[in-house]
Coordinates of C-alpha atoms in Angstrom, one line a residue:
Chain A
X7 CA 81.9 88.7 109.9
X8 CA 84.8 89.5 112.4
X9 CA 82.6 91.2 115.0
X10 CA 84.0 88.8 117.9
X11 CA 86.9 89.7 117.1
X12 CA 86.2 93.3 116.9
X13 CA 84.5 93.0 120.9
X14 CA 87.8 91.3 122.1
X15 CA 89.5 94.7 120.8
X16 CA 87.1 96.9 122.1
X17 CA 86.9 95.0 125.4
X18 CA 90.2 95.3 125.9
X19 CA 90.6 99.5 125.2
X20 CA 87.5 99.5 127.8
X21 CA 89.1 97.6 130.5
X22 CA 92.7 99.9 129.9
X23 CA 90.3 103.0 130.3
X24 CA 89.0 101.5 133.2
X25 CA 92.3 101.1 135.1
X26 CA 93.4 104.4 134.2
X27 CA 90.0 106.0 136.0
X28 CA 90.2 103.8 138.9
X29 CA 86.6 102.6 138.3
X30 CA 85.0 99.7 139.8
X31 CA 82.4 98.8 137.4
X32 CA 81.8 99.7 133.3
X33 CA 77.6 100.2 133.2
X34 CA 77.7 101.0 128.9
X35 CA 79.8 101.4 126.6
X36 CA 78.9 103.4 123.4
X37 CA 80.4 102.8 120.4
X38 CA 80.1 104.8 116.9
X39 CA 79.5 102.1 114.0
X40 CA 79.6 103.5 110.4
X41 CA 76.8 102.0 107.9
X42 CA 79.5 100.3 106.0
X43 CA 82.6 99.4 108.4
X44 CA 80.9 96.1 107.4
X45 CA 80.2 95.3 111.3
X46 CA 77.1 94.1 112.0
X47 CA 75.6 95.7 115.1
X48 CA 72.7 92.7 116.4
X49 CA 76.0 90.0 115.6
X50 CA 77.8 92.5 117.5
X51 CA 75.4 92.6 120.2
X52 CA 75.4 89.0 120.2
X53 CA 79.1 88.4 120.5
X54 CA 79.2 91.4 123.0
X55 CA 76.8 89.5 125.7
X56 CA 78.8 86.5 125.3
X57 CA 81.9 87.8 126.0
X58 CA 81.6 90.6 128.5
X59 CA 80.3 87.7 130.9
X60 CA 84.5 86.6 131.2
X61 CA 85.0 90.2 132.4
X62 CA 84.0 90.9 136.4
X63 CA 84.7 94.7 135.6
X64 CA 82.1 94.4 132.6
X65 CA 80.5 91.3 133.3
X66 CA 76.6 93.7 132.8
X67 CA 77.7 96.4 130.4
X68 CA 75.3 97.1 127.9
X69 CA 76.7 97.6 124.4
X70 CA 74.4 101.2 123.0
X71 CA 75.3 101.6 119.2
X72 CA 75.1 105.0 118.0
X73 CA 75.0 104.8 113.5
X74 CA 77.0 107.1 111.3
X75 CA 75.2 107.5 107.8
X76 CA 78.2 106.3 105.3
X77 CA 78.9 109.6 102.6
X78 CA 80.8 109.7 99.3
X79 CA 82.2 112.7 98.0
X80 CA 82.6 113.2 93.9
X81 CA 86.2 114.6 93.1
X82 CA 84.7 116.2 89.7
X83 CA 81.2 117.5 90.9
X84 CA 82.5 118.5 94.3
X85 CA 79.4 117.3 95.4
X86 CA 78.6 114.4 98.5
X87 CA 76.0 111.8 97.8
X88 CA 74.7 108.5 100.5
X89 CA 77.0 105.6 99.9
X90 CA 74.8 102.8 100.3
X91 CA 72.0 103.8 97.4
X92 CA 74.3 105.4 94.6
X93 CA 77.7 103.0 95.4
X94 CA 80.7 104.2 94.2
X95 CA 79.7 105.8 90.9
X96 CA 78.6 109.6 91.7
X97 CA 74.5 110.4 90.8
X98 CA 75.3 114.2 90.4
X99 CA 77.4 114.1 87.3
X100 CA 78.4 109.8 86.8
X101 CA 81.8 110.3 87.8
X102 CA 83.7 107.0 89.4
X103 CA 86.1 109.6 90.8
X104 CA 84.8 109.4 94.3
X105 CA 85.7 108.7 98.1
X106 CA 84.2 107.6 101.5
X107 CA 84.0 110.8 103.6
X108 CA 82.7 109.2 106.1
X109 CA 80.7 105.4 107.7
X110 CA 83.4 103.2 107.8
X111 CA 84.3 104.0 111.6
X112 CA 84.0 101.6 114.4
X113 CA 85.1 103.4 117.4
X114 CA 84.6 103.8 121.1
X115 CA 82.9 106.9 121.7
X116 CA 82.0 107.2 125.6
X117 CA 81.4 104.5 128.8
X118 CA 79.6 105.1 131.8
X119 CA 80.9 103.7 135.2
X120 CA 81.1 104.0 138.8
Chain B
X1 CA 76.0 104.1 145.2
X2 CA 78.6 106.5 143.7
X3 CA 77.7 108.6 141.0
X4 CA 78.2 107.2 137.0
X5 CA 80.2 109.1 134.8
X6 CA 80.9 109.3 131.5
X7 CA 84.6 108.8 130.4
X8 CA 85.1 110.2 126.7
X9 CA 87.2 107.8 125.0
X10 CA 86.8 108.8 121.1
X11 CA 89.1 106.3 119.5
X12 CA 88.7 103.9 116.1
X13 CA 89.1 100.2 117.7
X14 CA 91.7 99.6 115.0
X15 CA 93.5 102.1 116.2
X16 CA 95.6 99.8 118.0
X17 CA 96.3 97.6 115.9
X18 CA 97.3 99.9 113.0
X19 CA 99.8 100.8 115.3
X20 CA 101.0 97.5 116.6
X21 CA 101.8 96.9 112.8
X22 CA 103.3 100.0 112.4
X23 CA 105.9 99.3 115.1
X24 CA 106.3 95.5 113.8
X25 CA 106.8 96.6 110.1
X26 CA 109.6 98.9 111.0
X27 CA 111.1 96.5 113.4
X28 CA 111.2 94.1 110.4
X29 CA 112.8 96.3 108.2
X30 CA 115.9 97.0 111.0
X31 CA 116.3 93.4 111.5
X32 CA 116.1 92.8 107.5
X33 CA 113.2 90.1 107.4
X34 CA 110.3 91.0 104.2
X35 CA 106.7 90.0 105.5
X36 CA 104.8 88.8 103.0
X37 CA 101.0 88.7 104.2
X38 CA 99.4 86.0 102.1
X39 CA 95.3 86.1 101.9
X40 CA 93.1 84.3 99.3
X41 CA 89.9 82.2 99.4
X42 CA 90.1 78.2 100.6
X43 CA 91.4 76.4 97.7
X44 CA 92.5 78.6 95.7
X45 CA 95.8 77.1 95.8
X46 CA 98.0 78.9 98.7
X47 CA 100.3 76.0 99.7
X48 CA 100.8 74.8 96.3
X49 CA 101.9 77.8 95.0
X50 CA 104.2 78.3 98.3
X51 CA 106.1 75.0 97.9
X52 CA 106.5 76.0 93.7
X53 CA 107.7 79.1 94.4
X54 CA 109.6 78.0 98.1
X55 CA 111.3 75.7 95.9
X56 CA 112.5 78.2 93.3
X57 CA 113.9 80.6 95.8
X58 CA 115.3 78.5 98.7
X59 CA 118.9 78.7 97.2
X60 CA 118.8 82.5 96.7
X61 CA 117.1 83.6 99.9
X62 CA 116.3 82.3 103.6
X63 CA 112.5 81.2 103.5
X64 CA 110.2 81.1 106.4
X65 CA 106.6 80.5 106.3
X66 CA 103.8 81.0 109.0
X67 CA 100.7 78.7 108.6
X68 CA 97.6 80.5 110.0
X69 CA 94.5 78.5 110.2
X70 CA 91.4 78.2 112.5
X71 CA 92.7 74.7 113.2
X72 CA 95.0 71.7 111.9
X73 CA 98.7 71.6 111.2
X74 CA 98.3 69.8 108.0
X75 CA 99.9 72.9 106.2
X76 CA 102.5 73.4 108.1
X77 CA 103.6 69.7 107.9
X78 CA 103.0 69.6 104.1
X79 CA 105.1 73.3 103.7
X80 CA 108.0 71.4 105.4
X81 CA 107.7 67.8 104.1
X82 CA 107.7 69.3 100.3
X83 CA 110.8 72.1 100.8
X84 CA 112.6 71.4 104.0
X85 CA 112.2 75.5 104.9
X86 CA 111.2 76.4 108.8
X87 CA 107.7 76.5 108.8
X88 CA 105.0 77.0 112.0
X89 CA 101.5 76.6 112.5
X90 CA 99.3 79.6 114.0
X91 CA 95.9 78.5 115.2
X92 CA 93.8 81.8 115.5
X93 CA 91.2 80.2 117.8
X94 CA 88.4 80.1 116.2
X95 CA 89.2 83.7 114.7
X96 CA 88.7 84.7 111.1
X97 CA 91.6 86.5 110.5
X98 CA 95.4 87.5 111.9
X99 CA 96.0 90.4 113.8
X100 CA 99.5 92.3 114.2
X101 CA 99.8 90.6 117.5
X102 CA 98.9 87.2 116.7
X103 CA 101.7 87.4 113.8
X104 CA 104.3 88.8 116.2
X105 CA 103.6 85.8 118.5
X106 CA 104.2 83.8 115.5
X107 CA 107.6 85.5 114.4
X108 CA 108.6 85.0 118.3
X109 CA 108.4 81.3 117.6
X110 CA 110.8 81.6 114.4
X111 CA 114.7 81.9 114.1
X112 CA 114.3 85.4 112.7
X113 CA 118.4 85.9 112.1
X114 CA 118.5 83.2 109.6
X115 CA 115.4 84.7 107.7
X116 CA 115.4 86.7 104.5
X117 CA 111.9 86.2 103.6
X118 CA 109.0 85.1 106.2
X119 CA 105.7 84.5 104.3
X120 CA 102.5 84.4 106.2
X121 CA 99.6 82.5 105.2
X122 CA 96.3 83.7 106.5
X123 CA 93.3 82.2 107.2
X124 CA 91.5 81.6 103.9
X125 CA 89.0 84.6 103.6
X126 CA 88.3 87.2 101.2
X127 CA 86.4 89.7 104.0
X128 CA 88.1 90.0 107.4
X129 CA 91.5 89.3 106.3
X130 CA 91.7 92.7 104.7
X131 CA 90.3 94.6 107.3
X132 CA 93.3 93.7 110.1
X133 CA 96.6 95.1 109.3
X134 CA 99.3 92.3 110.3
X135 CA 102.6 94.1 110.2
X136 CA 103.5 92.7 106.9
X137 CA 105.7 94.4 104.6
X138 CA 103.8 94.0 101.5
X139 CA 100.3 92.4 101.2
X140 CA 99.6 89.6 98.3
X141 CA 96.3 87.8 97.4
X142 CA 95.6 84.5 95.2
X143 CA 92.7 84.8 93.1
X144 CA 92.1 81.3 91.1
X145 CA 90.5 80.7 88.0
X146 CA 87.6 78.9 88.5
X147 CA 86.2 81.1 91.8
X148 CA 85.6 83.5 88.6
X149 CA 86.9 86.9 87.5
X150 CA 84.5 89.2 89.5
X151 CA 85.8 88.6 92.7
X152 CA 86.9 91.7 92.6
X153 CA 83.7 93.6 92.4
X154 CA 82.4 91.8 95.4
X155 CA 85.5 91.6 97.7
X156 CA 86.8 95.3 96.6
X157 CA 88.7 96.3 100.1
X158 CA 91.0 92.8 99.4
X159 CA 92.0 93.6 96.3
X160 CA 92.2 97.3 97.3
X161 CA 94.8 96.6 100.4
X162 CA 96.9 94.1 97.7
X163 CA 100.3 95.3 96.2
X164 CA 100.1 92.0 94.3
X165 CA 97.2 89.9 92.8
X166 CA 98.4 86.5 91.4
X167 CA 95.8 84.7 89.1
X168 CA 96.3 81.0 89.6
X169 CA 95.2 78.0 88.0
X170 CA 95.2 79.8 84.6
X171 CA 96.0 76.2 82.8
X172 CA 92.4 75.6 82.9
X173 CA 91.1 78.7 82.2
X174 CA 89.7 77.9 78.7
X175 CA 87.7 75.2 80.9
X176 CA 85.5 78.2 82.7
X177 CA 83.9 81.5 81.9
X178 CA 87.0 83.8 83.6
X179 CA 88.5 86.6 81.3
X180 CA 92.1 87.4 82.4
X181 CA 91.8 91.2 80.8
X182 CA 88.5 91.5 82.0
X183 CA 89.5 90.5 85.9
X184 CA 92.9 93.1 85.5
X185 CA 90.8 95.8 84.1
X186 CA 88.4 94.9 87.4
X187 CA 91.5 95.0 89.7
X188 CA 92.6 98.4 88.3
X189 CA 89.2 99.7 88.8
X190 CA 89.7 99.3 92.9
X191 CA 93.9 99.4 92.8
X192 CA 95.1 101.1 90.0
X193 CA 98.8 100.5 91.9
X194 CA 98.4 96.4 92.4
X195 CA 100.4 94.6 90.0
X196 CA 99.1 91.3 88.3
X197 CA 101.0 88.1 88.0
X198 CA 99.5 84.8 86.0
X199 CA 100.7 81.7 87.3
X200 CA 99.5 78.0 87.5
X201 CA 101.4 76.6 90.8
X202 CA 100.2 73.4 89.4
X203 CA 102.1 73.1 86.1
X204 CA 104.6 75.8 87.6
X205 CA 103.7 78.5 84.8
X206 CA 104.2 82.0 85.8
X207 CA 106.0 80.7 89.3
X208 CA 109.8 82.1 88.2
X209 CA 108.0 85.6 88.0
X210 CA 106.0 85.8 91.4
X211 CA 109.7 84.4 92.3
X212 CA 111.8 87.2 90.6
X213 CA 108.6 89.7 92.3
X214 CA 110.0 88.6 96.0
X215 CA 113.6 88.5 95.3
X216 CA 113.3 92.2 94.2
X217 CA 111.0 93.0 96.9
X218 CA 113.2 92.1 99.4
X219 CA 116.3 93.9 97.5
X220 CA 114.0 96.6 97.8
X221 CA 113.8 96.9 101.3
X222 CA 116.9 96.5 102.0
X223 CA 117.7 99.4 100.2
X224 CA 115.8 101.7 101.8
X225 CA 117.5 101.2 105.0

């Protein structure tokens, strides 16, 4: 729902790195988007090639999306189970005991540049 | 053409942000001003329940509010018409929630030594509200009657980031399908912590307590200095 805002944040860490590296031009940047950070990737696509047009140092970086799977783990069973088919109550043992482990993340992993 | 590389960068987007609110939460505290971040769903009563409860406190505490909106200053006007307090308007531009630096821009514009207590409205939203820390000291969401009492099943990261839920509207409950104990025991499910206050801004039922709440908060934080 927020993903232009979201590419005004990330837009702005890219262009910090960039100035720190002395580099001329940003070719990709790759982000990490967990399966339930609730960030769209094709919206944030989207939002991404309108805004990165404002940006000479970025104005034709493509946006590569690289998913991370969202995981629960059950504080009774021990055990870990995929967040988006079993939700928050544990399939192992029906425990509502759980946490996210991980697939909430929305983070800048790498760019490329010259 | 000179060779790309690859720059590692490795960090959450939010990260800067979470930190921006860090720093402005404990700048806050030194100067002795509670932030009380503000969220609910249009119409569920935010400005109604700010002028009850404005009205209750202004002889007690200094009130300031922040009106965030994606346009219009028809809250702000109304906020100062109805209880004389200072009061500004914070367009977001187009944006669907406040960030920590949006609201710092909007405390700038604020005579922050005459404040005790500085609420912030925020855009009316249950989603992206809850995702963007905003520096506030404490984080409160309306929930009215009539949007119904599972809101908290489908919006659980709002009701999850709240120290307070207030119910509102709950003089016409017995006009729609919402079960009070059945909405608390949904709350507790995703906040065990949040605490629950009933009110109706409109007949002013429930608005001494959410009152009491914020004078007590703010004690609060003054204490821990």
């Amino acid at each position: 729902m927020h993903e232009l805002g979201v590419v005004f944040y990330i837009i702005r860490d890219v262009k910090a790195v960039a100035e720190e590296n002395h580099v001329q031009k940003v070719h990709s940047v790759t982000l990490e988007i967990g399966e339930v950070s609730t960030v769209i990737p094709h919206l944030l696509e989207d939002c991404w090639n309108w805004a990165v047009k404002r940006e000479p140092i970025m104005d034709a970086a493509k946006l590569k999306v690289e998913q991370i799977d969202a995981v629960t783990y059950c504080e009774d069973c021990k055990g870990t189970y995929p967040t988006v088919q079993y939700g928050k109550i544990c399939p192992l043992c029906g425990s509502e005991h759980t946490y996210l482990l991980k697939g909430n993340e929305v983070s800048i992993k790498e760019i490329e540049a010259t | 053409m000179d060779e790309v590389k690859i720059i590692e960068i490795k960090k959450s987007v939010f990260a800067d942000n979470d930190a921006d609110a860090a720093k402005l939460r404990e700048e806050l505290k030194r100067k002795g001003v509670f932030l009380l971040n503000l969220m609910s769903s249009p119409g569920s009563g935010k400005t109604t329940t700010l002028i009850k409860t404005i009205n209750l406190l202004k002889d007690k505490l200094r009130v300031a509010v922040m009106e965030a909106d994606i346009d219009s200053d028809v809250d702000a006007k109304k906020i100062l018409a109805a209880t004389g307090v200072q009061s500004i308007q914070l367009h977001t531009g187009g944006m669907c929630h406040l960030d920590a630096e949006m609201t710092r821009q909007g405390l700038d514009g604020l005579a922050l030594d005459d404040v005790d207590l500085c609420i912030l409205e925020n855009v009316g939203n249950l989603v992206c509200p809850a995702e963007f820390d905003t520096g506030a000291t404490k984080n409160c969401m309306i929930l009215s009657v009539p949007e119904g009492d599972d809101k908290p099943l489908k919006y659980p990261l709002m009701f999850s980031v709240c120290d307070l839920v207030l119910i509102n509207k709950i003089d016409v409950a017995k006009y729609f399908d919402f079960d009070i104990e059945r909405c608390k025991g949904y709350i507790r499910m995703r906040n065990p912590r949040a605490e629950v206050i009933e009110i109706s801004a409109l007949t002013g039922e429930g608005v001494d307590k959410f009152a009491a709440w914020l004078i007590d908060q703010v004690r609060k934080q003054r204490e821990e200095k």
